[in-house]
Short mmCIF file of C-alpha atoms and ligand atoms in Angstrom, two decimals:
data_model
loop_
_atom_site.label_atom_id
_atom_site.label_comp_id
_atom_site.label_asym_id
_atom_site.label_seq_id
_atom_site.Cartn_x
_atom_site.Cartn_y
_atom_site.Cartn_z
CA UNK A 1 -0.13 0.00 -0.06
CA UNK A 2 1.08 3.62 -0.56
CA UNK A 3 -0.26 6.87 0.75
CA UNK A 4 1.08 10.54 1.14
CA UNK A 5 0.46 10.73 4.90
CA UNK A 6 0.08 7.68 7.08
CA UNK A 7 -1.81 8.53 10.17
CA UNK A 8 -1.42 6.26 13.23
CA UNK A 9 -4.52 6.62 15.50
CA UNK A 10 -8.22 7.24 14.69
CA UNK A 11 -8.83 9.32 17.59
CA UNK A 12 -9.97 12.97 17.24
CA UNK A 13 -6.39 14.17 16.17
CA UNK A 14 -5.91 11.71 13.42
CA UNK A 15 -9.39 11.98 12.11
CA UNK A 16 -9.17 15.73 11.99
CA UNK A 17 -5.87 15.77 10.20
CA UNK A 18 -7.19 13.39 7.72
CA UNK A 19 -10.28 15.48 6.93
CA UNK A 20 -8.12 18.57 6.62
CA UNK A 21 -5.68 17.05 4.30
CA UNK A 22 -8.45 15.81 2.18
CA UNK A 23 -9.60 19.49 1.59
CA UNK A 24 -6.26 19.99 -0.14
CA UNK A 25 -6.32 16.82 -2.11
CA UNK A 26 -3.63 15.03 0.12
CA UNK A 27 -4.38 11.25 0.53
CA UNK A 28 -4.10 9.47 3.86
CA UNK A 29 -4.50 5.96 5.56
CA UNK A 30 -5.54 5.94 9.17
CA UNK A 31 -4.52 2.93 11.28
CA UNK A 32 -6.40 2.46 14.39
CA UNK A 33 -5.78 -0.26 17.04
CA UNK A 34 -9.37 -0.37 18.35
CA UNK A 35 -12.68 -1.03 16.56
CA UNK A 36 -14.63 1.87 15.55
CA UNK A 37 -17.47 1.08 18.21
CA UNK A 38 -14.86 1.23 20.93
CA UNK A 39 -13.37 4.61 19.87
CA UNK A 40 -16.91 6.09 19.59
CA UNK A 41 -17.90 4.64 23.10
CA UNK A 42 -15.11 6.67 24.87
CA UNK A 43 -16.51 9.63 27.01
CA UNK A 44 -13.87 12.17 27.28
CA UNK A 45 -13.67 16.02 26.59
CA UNK A 46 -16.60 18.26 26.48
CA UNK A 47 -15.41 21.95 25.92
CA UNK A 48 -14.14 23.15 22.54
CA UNK A 49 -12.17 26.28 22.02
CA UNK A 50 -13.08 28.61 19.16
CA UNK A 51 -9.91 27.43 17.39
CA UNK A 52 -11.21 23.90 17.47
CA UNK A 53 -14.61 24.91 16.27
CA UNK A 54 -13.13 26.75 13.26
CA UNK A 55 -10.98 23.68 12.33
CA UNK A 56 -14.04 21.55 12.28
CA UNK A 57 -15.80 23.94 9.98
CA UNK A 58 -12.51 24.26 7.88
CA UNK A 59 -12.56 20.61 7.58
CA UNK A 60 -16.19 20.50 6.38
CA UNK A 61 -17.47 18.74 9.47
CA UNK A 62 -19.07 21.64 11.36
CA UNK A 63 -22.75 21.44 10.61
CA UNK A 64 -23.89 19.30 13.51
CA UNK A 65 -21.65 20.90 15.85
CA UNK A 66 -22.99 24.35 15.00
CA UNK A 67 -26.50 23.23 15.35
CA UNK A 68 -26.20 21.21 18.51
CA UNK A 69 -23.28 22.60 20.40
CA UNK A 70 -24.02 24.81 23.26
CA UNK A 71 -22.18 28.19 23.46
CA UNK A 72 -20.90 29.25 26.86
CA UNK A 73 -19.95 32.85 27.46
CA UNK A 74 -18.63 32.19 30.96
CA UNK A 75 -18.07 29.83 33.79
CA UNK A 76 -18.34 29.79 37.50
CA UNK A 77 -15.58 29.18 39.96
CA UNK A 78 -16.23 28.69 43.65
CA UNK A 79 -14.14 28.35 46.84
CA UNK A 80 -16.51 27.12 49.36
CA UNK A 81 -19.60 29.36 49.14
CA UNK A 82 -17.47 32.11 47.53
CA UNK A 83 -18.35 32.43 44.01
CA UNK A 84 -16.69 34.21 40.98
CA UNK A 85 -18.26 34.08 37.50
CA UNK A 86 -15.53 34.50 34.66
CA UNK A 87 -17.38 36.33 31.81
CA UNK A 88 -15.56 35.17 28.85
CA UNK A 89 -17.45 37.29 26.50
CA UNK A 90 -16.87 40.64 28.33
CA UNK A 91 -13.27 39.79 29.19
CA UNK A 92 -12.12 38.44 25.86
CA UNK A 93 -15.07 38.87 23.38
CA UNK A 94 -14.84 35.07 22.86
CA UNK A 95 -16.66 31.92 24.04
CA UNK A 96 -16.26 28.22 24.24
CA UNK A 97 -18.61 25.50 23.10
CA UNK A 98 -19.84 22.38 24.93
CA UNK A 99 -20.05 19.56 22.39
CA UNK A 100 -18.67 16.21 23.42
CA UNK A 101 -15.55 14.58 22.03
CA UNK A 102 -17.87 11.46 21.36
CA UNK A 103 -19.88 13.74 18.98
CA UNK A 104 -16.71 15.17 17.39
CA UNK A 105 -15.41 11.84 16.73
CA UNK A 106 -18.71 10.45 15.41
CA UNK A 107 -18.83 13.42 12.95
CA UNK A 108 -15.30 13.00 11.85
CA UNK A 109 -15.89 9.31 11.19
CA UNK A 110 -19.04 9.83 9.28
CA UNK A 111 -17.21 12.48 7.10
CA UNK A 112 -14.26 10.06 6.54
CA UNK A 113 -16.60 7.21 5.50
CA UNK A 114 -18.32 9.69 3.18
CA UNK A 115 -15.17 10.45 1.22
CA UNK A 116 -14.22 6.78 1.27
CA UNK A 117 -10.86 7.46 2.67
CA UNK A 118 -9.29 4.15 4.21
CA UNK A 119 -9.34 3.69 7.90
CA UNK A 120 -7.96 0.20 9.09
CA UNK A 121 -9.14 -0.88 12.40
CA UNK A 122 -7.87 -3.44 14.96
CA UNK A 123 -4.37 -3.18 13.60
CA UNK A 124 -1.81 -4.71 15.70
CA UNK A 125 2.17 -4.34 16.02
CA UNK A 126 2.57 -1.13 14.16
CA UNK A 127 6.25 -0.38 13.50
CA UNK A 128 7.52 2.84 11.86
CA UNK A 129 10.68 2.65 9.90
CA UNK A 130 12.78 4.60 7.38
CA UNK A 131 12.12 8.07 8.89
CA UNK A 132 15.36 9.26 7.46
CA UNK A 133 14.83 7.88 3.98
CA UNK A 134 12.95 9.51 1.03
CA UNK A 135 10.04 7.31 1.78
CA UNK A 136 8.82 6.20 5.35
CA UNK A 137 7.55 2.55 5.97
CA UNK A 138 4.67 1.47 8.42
CA UNK A 139 4.34 -2.09 9.11
CA UNK A 140 1.38 -3.66 10.92
CA UNK A 141 -0.71 -6.78 11.40
CA UNK A 142 -4.47 -7.02 10.70
CA UNK A 143 -6.38 -10.21 11.10
CA UNK A 144 -3.18 -12.08 11.59
CA UNK A 145 -1.78 -10.83 8.17
CA UNK A 146 1.36 -8.77 7.77
CA UNK A 147 0.90 -5.53 5.72
CA UNK A 148 3.29 -2.65 4.76
CA UNK A 149 2.59 0.99 3.76
CA UNK A 150 5.20 3.47 2.12
CA UNK A 151 4.42 7.16 2.64
CA UNK A 152 5.88 10.57 2.58
CA UNK A 153 5.11 11.37 6.14
CA UNK A 154 3.87 9.73 9.40
CA UNK A 155 1.55 11.52 11.61
CA UNK A 156 1.82 9.96 15.16
CA UNK A 157 -1.77 10.59 16.42
CA UNK A 158 -1.93 7.46 18.72
CA UNK A 159 -2.41 8.81 22.18
CA UNK A 160 -0.28 8.66 25.28
CA UNK A 161 -0.09 4.79 25.02
CA UNK A 162 0.69 4.61 21.45
CA UNK A 163 3.89 3.57 19.57
CA UNK A 164 4.93 6.65 17.62
CA UNK A 165 6.53 8.50 20.49
CA UNK A 166 8.80 5.68 21.37
CA UNK A 167 9.97 5.54 17.63
CA UNK A 168 12.05 8.62 18.40
CA UNK A 169 15.50 7.10 19.84
CA UNK A 170 15.34 7.29 23.46
CA UNK A 171 18.68 9.26 23.68
CA UNK A 172 17.29 11.88 21.48
CA UNK A 173 13.89 12.15 23.49
CA UNK A 174 13.23 14.19 26.67
CA UNK A 175 10.24 13.64 28.69
CA UNK A 176 8.90 16.08 31.21
CA UNK A 177 6.24 14.74 33.65
CA UNK A 178 4.27 15.49 36.81
CA UNK A 179 1.99 12.96 38.26
CA UNK A 180 -0.77 14.29 40.55
CA UNK A 181 -1.60 12.42 43.77
CA UNK A 182 -5.24 12.13 42.91
CA UNK A 183 -7.73 11.24 40.11
CA UNK A 184 -11.09 12.39 38.87
CA UNK A 185 -14.05 10.17 39.37
CA UNK A 186 -16.52 11.13 36.57
CA UNK A 187 -20.16 10.19 36.08
CA UNK A 188 -22.58 10.66 33.26
CA UNK A 189 -26.25 11.06 33.99
CA UNK A 190 -29.51 11.60 32.16
CA UNK A 191 -30.39 14.52 34.32
CA UNK A 192 -30.53 18.32 33.53
CA UNK A 193 -27.30 19.95 34.29
CA UNK A 194 -27.31 21.91 37.67
CA UNK A 195 -26.44 25.22 36.06
CA UNK A 196 -26.55 26.59 32.58
CA UNK A 197 -22.68 27.05 32.79
CA UNK A 198 -19.89 24.80 34.19
CA UNK A 199 -19.05 25.08 37.81
CA UNK A 200 -15.44 24.53 38.88
CA UNK A 201 -15.57 24.08 42.66
CA UNK A 202 -12.93 23.92 45.35
CA UNK A 203 -14.17 22.99 48.84
CA UNK A 204 -12.83 21.80 52.28
CA UNK A 205 -13.52 18.22 50.79
CA UNK A 206 -11.75 18.75 47.57
CA UNK A 207 -12.55 19.56 43.79
CA UNK A 208 -15.81 19.06 42.00
CA UNK A 209 -16.80 20.00 38.41
CA UNK A 210 -20.35 20.31 37.29
CA UNK A 211 -20.29 20.01 33.35
CA UNK A 212 -22.72 18.81 30.79
CA UNK A 213 -23.17 17.31 27.22
CA UNK A 214 -26.71 18.64 26.48
CA UNK A 215 -29.82 19.90 28.28
CA UNK A 216 -30.78 16.44 29.74
CA UNK A 217 -27.20 14.98 29.94
CA UNK A 218 -24.95 15.91 32.81
CA UNK A 219 -21.19 15.12 33.35
CA UNK A 220 -20.02 15.57 36.90
CA UNK A 221 -16.64 14.86 38.41
CA UNK A 222 -15.11 14.78 41.90
CA UNK A 223 -11.49 14.64 42.92
CA UNK A 224 -10.70 11.16 44.59
CA UNK A 225 -7.70 9.29 46.02
CA UNK A 226 -5.82 7.29 43.22
CA UNK A 227 -6.33 4.23 45.44
CA UNK A 228 -10.18 4.36 45.11
CA UNK A 229 -11.79 1.64 42.91
CA UNK A 230 -14.82 2.76 40.75
CA UNK A 231 -16.62 -0.26 42.00
CA UNK A 232 -16.59 1.07 45.47
CA UNK A 233 -18.34 4.20 44.58
CA UNK A 234 -22.17 3.72 44.63
CA UNK A 235 -24.23 6.48 42.83
CA UNK A 236 -25.51 7.63 46.14
CA UNK A 237 -22.16 8.00 47.65
CA UNK A 238 -21.13 10.01 44.45
CA UNK A 239 -24.14 12.35 44.63
CA UNK A 240 -23.66 12.98 48.34
CA UNK A 241 -19.93 13.76 47.98
CA UNK A 242 -20.55 15.95 44.92
CA UNK A 243 -23.29 17.90 46.70
CA UNK A 244 -21.06 18.63 49.67
CA UNK A 245 -18.49 20.27 47.47
CA UNK A 246 -20.44 22.52 44.96
CA UNK A 247 -21.85 25.82 46.17
CA UNK A 248 -25.00 25.28 48.54
CA UNK A 249 -27.44 26.94 46.25
CA UNK A 250 -26.38 24.71 43.28
CA UNK A 251 -26.61 21.56 45.66
CA UNK A 252 -30.05 22.45 46.65
CA UNK A 253 -31.31 22.54 43.07
CA UNK A 254 -29.28 19.61 41.77
CA UNK A 255 -31.21 16.73 40.28
CA UNK A 256 -29.89 13.23 40.64
CA UNK A 257 -30.46 10.09 38.95
CA UNK A 258 -28.65 6.80 38.05
CA UNK A 259 -25.31 7.12 36.31
CA UNK A 260 -25.07 5.84 32.92
CA UNK A 261 -21.07 5.81 32.89
CA UNK A 262 -18.71 5.96 35.78
CA UNK A 263 -14.80 6.00 35.63
CA UNK A 264 -11.71 7.32 37.35
CA UNK A 265 -9.04 9.00 35.33
CA UNK A 266 -5.44 9.85 36.90
CA UNK A 267 -4.09 13.38 36.43
CA UNK A 268 -0.96 13.86 34.80
CA UNK A 269 1.15 16.65 33.11
CA UNK A 270 3.53 15.41 30.40
CA UNK A 271 5.40 16.77 27.33
CA UNK A 272 7.79 14.93 24.92
CA UNK A 273 10.43 16.80 23.11
CA UNK A 274 11.03 16.97 20.27
CA UNK A 275 7.61 16.42 18.67
CA UNK A 276 9.12 15.57 15.24
CA UNK A 277 11.74 13.08 14.06
CA UNK A 278 12.67 12.75 10.32
CA UNK A 279 9.30 12.14 8.52
CA UNK A 280 7.44 11.61 11.91
CA UNK A 281 5.17 14.20 13.20
CA UNK A 282 3.62 13.72 16.80
CA UNK A 283 0.27 15.33 17.61
CA UNK A 284 -2.14 15.53 20.52
CA UNK A 285 -1.93 12.97 23.48
CA UNK A 286 0.99 11.17 21.84
CA UNK A 287 3.13 14.11 22.45
CA UNK A 288 1.57 15.78 25.73
CA UNK A 289 -1.01 15.17 28.38
CA UNK A 290 -2.70 17.82 30.69
CA UNK A 291 -4.72 17.29 33.65
CA UNK A 292 -8.29 17.94 32.61
CA UNK A 293 -8.81 21.05 34.93
CA UNK A 294 -8.47 23.63 32.09
CA UNK A 295 -10.18 21.53 29.41
CA UNK A 296 -7.07 21.88 27.28
CA UNK A 297 -6.19 18.14 26.13
CA UNK A 298 -8.34 17.95 23.01
CA UNK A 299 -7.98 21.60 22.24
CA UNK A 300 -4.21 21.35 22.47
CA UNK A 301 -4.30 18.47 20.02
CA UNK A 302 -6.35 20.61 17.72
CA UNK A 303 -3.53 23.30 17.58
CA UNK A 304 -0.90 20.62 16.79
CA UNK A 305 -3.14 19.39 13.92
CA UNK A 306 -3.51 23.11 12.72
CA UNK A 307 0.36 23.54 12.67
CA UNK A 308 0.87 20.14 10.91
CA UNK A 309 -1.89 20.58 8.42
CA UNK A 310 -0.50 24.14 7.40
CA UNK A 311 2.94 22.77 7.13
CA UNK A 312 1.86 19.73 4.98
CA UNK A 313 -0.38 21.92 2.74
CA UNK A 314 2.48 24.26 2.08
CA UNK A 315 4.95 21.30 1.33
CA UNK A 316 2.51 19.69 -1.19
CA UNK A 317 1.47 22.92 -2.83
CA UNK A 318 4.90 25.02 -2.64
CA UNK A 319 7.27 22.18 -2.31
CA UNK A 320 8.77 24.11 0.78
CA UNK A 321 9.97 22.34 3.89
CA UNK A 322 9.79 25.57 5.90
CA UNK A 323 6.62 24.68 7.69
CA UNK A 324 7.55 21.14 8.35
CA UNK A 325 10.94 22.26 9.72
CA UNK A 326 9.26 24.81 12.03
CA UNK A 327 6.31 22.33 13.26
CA UNK A 328 8.19 21.08 16.45
CA UNK A 329 9.11 24.71 17.66
CA UNK A 330 5.75 26.21 16.99
CA UNK A 331 3.66 23.44 18.47
CA UNK A 332 5.84 23.13 21.69
CA UNK A 333 5.64 26.92 22.18
CA UNK A 334 1.80 26.73 22.51
CA UNK A 335 1.88 23.29 24.26
CA UNK A 336 3.96 24.68 27.13
CA UNK A 337 1.55 27.70 27.71
CA UNK A 338 -1.37 25.18 27.91
CA UNK A 339 0.60 23.10 30.28
CA UNK A 340 1.12 26.20 32.49
CA UNK A 341 -2.38 26.95 32.53
CA UNK A 342 -3.58 23.64 33.25
CA UNK A 343 -1.21 23.06 36.05
CA UNK A 344 -2.05 26.55 37.52
CA UNK A 345 -5.95 25.76 37.45
CA UNK A 346 -5.24 22.15 38.97
CA UNK A 347 -3.24 23.87 41.79
CA UNK A 348 -5.88 26.52 42.43
CA UNK A 349 -8.77 24.20 42.76
CA UNK A 350 -7.71 21.03 44.27
CA UNK A 351 -6.65 19.59 47.55
CA UNK A 352 -3.24 17.89 47.73
CA UNK A 353 -2.83 15.42 50.31
CA UNK A 354 0.37 17.15 51.77
CA UNK A 355 -1.30 20.51 51.71
CA UNK A 356 -0.62 22.47 54.88
CA UNK A 357 -3.00 25.11 56.36
CA UNK A 358 -0.76 27.62 54.91
CA UNK A 359 -0.93 26.21 51.36
CA UNK A 360 -4.81 26.38 51.81
CA UNK A 361 -4.62 29.98 52.93
CA UNK A 362 -2.56 30.88 49.90
CA UNK A 363 -5.13 28.92 47.69
CA UNK A 364 -7.95 31.15 49.08
CA UNK A 365 -5.82 34.31 48.66
CA UNK A 366 -5.41 33.47 45.05
CA UNK A 367 -9.19 33.10 44.82
CA UNK A 368 -9.64 36.30 46.58
CA UNK A 369 -7.26 38.04 44.19
CA UNK A 370 -9.11 36.76 41.15
CA UNK A 371 -12.38 37.99 42.57
CA UNK A 372 -10.99 41.41 43.18
CA UNK A 373 -8.93 41.81 39.97
CA UNK A 374 -10.31 42.05 36.43
CA UNK A 375 -6.65 41.62 34.86
CA UNK A 376 -6.32 38.43 36.58
CA UNK A 377 -9.87 37.46 35.48
CA UNK A 378 -8.88 38.28 31.89
CA UNK A 379 -5.78 36.23 32.10
CA UNK A 380 -7.72 33.21 33.09
CA UNK A 381 -10.51 33.81 30.55
CA UNK A 382 -7.93 34.37 27.82
CA UNK A 383 -6.37 31.12 28.39
CA UNK A 384 -9.57 29.14 28.93
CA UNK A 385 -11.01 30.31 25.53
CA UNK A 386 -7.90 29.36 24.02
CA UNK A 387 -4.57 31.18 22.96
CA UNK A 388 -4.19 32.16 19.42
CA UNK A 389 -2.65 29.64 17.00
P1 LIG B 1 -6.75 9.69 21.62
O1 LIG B 1 -8.08 10.22 21.87
O2 LIG B 1 -6.16 8.99 22.76
O3 LIG B 1 -6.72 8.94 20.43
C1 LIG B 1 -5.48 8.07 20.09
C2 LIG B 1 -6.12 6.83 19.15
O4 LIG B 1 -4.99 6.19 18.92
C3 LIG B 1 -5.21 4.68 18.92
N1 LIG B 1 -3.91 4.02 19.21
C4 LIG B 1 -3.39 3.24 18.12
N2 LIG B 1 -3.76 3.08 16.88
C5 LIG B 1 -2.83 2.34 16.11
N3 LIG B 1 -1.83 1.72 16.72
C6 LIG B 1 -1.40 1.77 18.00
N4 LIG B 1 -0.24 1.28 18.35
C7 LIG B 1 -2.19 2.65 18.78
N5 LIG B 1 -2.14 3.07 20.14
C8 LIG B 1 -3.09 3.88 20.32
C9 LIG B 1 -6.13 4.57 20.10
O5 LIG B 1 -6.98 3.54 20.22
C10 LIG B 1 -7.01 5.87 19.99
O6 LIG B 1 -8.12 5.73 19.19
O7 LIG B 1 -5.81 10.89 21.32
P2 LIG B 1 -5.97 12.26 20.45
O8 LIG B 1 -6.65 11.86 19.19
O9 LIG B 1 -4.61 13.06 20.49
O10 LIG B 1 -6.98 13.10 21.38
C11 LIG B 1 -6.56 13.66 22.48
C12 LIG B 1 -7.87 13.72 23.41
O11 LIG B 1 -8.68 12.50 23.44
C13 LIG B 1 -7.59 14.12 24.95
O12 LIG B 1 -6.61 15.21 24.99
C14 LIG B 1 -8.90 14.67 25.71
O13 LIG B 1 -9.90 13.62 25.75
C15 LIG B 1 -8.49 15.17 27.08
N6 LIG B 1 -9.55 15.66 27.89
C16 LIG B 1 -10.22 16.88 27.50
N7 LIG B 1 -9.68 17.64 26.71
C17 LIG B 1 -10.14 18.93 26.32
O14 LIG B 1 -9.69 19.54 25.46
N8 LIG B 1 -11.32 19.36 27.11
C18 LIG B 1 -11.90 18.56 27.95
O15 LIG B 1 -12.99 19.07 28.37
C19 LIG B 1 -11.35 17.34 28.35
N9 LIG B 1 -11.92 16.58 29.27
C20 LIG B 1 -10.04 14.86 28.81
C21 LIG B 1 -11.35 15.25 29.43
C22 LIG B 1 -9.72 13.44 29.08
C23 LIG B 1 -10.28 12.89 30.16
N10 LIG B 1 -9.77 11.60 30.37
C24 LIG B 1 -10.48 10.36 30.37
C25 LIG B 1 -8.23 11.27 30.33
C26 LIG B 1 -11.89 14.64 30.55
C27 LIG B 1 -11.30 13.38 30.85
C28 LIG B 1 -11.90 12.52 31.92
C1 LIG B 2 -16.28 17.66 30.49
O1 LIG B 2 -17.36 17.97 30.40
O2 LIG B 2 -15.91 16.41 30.45
C2 LIG B 2 -15.22 18.49 31.04
C3 LIG B 2 -15.42 19.91 31.04
C4 LIG B 2 -14.40 20.74 31.49
C5 LIG B 2 -13.25 20.28 32.00
C6 LIG B 2 -12.90 19.00 31.97
C7 LIG B 2 -13.96 18.00 31.48
O3 LIG B 2 -12.31 21.02 32.40
#
């Protein structure tokens, strides 16, 4: 098999890149380890920056998102019963959109099927080779048979547990990591969201987040110890803990119901440098992970895709390597800014097991400063709605 760009990973990064390249006539093959149903059943991100929304439109897959996505002009932060609304619209003139990653992936798969571009599922033992040669090679197995693809470029969009990153020789790779001493227990429930905007709550009992997918589907999270097992969390236990952490007026109007999904995700900050190696370009979770507090994971994946798409389009239309040579530096500059913001939001809003009474007072002082200072609010809002590409 032969293609111009071989994309490893059929998650949102890989699929979005495939659609964008299609608009400029560049052909791709997507290799995905899981079945399509498995990929579409994953419940993950919920908040899209304006840049992400624009990329979906540019890729020709924005119609359902525009029709069904919910525009959010602000979000509420709380510290105990102290509240602060961050008004994105007034502070930045911009907004975010609530439209689930599951829906994004669904729309991207439908569009890919529509153009008849090849997506090979349940591939195993992917190996990337010849990255320093005029053509790269990708070998893999499917249904027990060995296959090989030759291509101009490889896009490593295979997430944190993928193989692309480890193709960069270990002595040439630097990894920066911070593992947080807690996770997020999340549930999805067919109940009306407790508020029309998201609530990020810090409380004496730890962090909670009230989010949503649509007017009758709520997504709620609480910070929990990493040692917790999701099987030990009954719905009742979740609701009671969640209620104790959000502001009391919200707790009073909270509608509870059975959970239809419940899982625990660990929190981690991670960056791999470089993000390119010969003909290989890493994008999204394959190269970096953020704790979900700032809603930046999927959005930072999208900015990588934007830089890589522009560089590949330039290469194929103008025969220039300038964009590809600059990819790593451009992508990393924005990646580190979103790392800083996600780390800062995580520190502002969570309880750390080794936190002293001094640390807690500093957290409250930071919250009070935000409440009293519009410039600080604008800095938060500017990062939350998304830094420019
Ligand atoms: P993905 O989604 O992990 O997709 C990678 C794909 O590659 C496949 N794969 C392989 N394929 C072939 N060969 C191999 N060897 C392979 N190894 C892996 C995998 O099966 C998979 O299909 O990475 P991608 O595309 O870079 O997308 C990244 C996003 O999924 C991620 O950043 C976000 O979900 C993070 N995230 C959030 N991001 C936001 O921007 N806003 C949010 O509100 C937000 N909330 C969240 C989140 C992540 C969460 N979890 C579960 C970690 C909330 C949570 C709880
Ligand atoms: C979500 O709706 O899943 C969500 C929203 C905001 C975040 C993280 C997750 O910061």
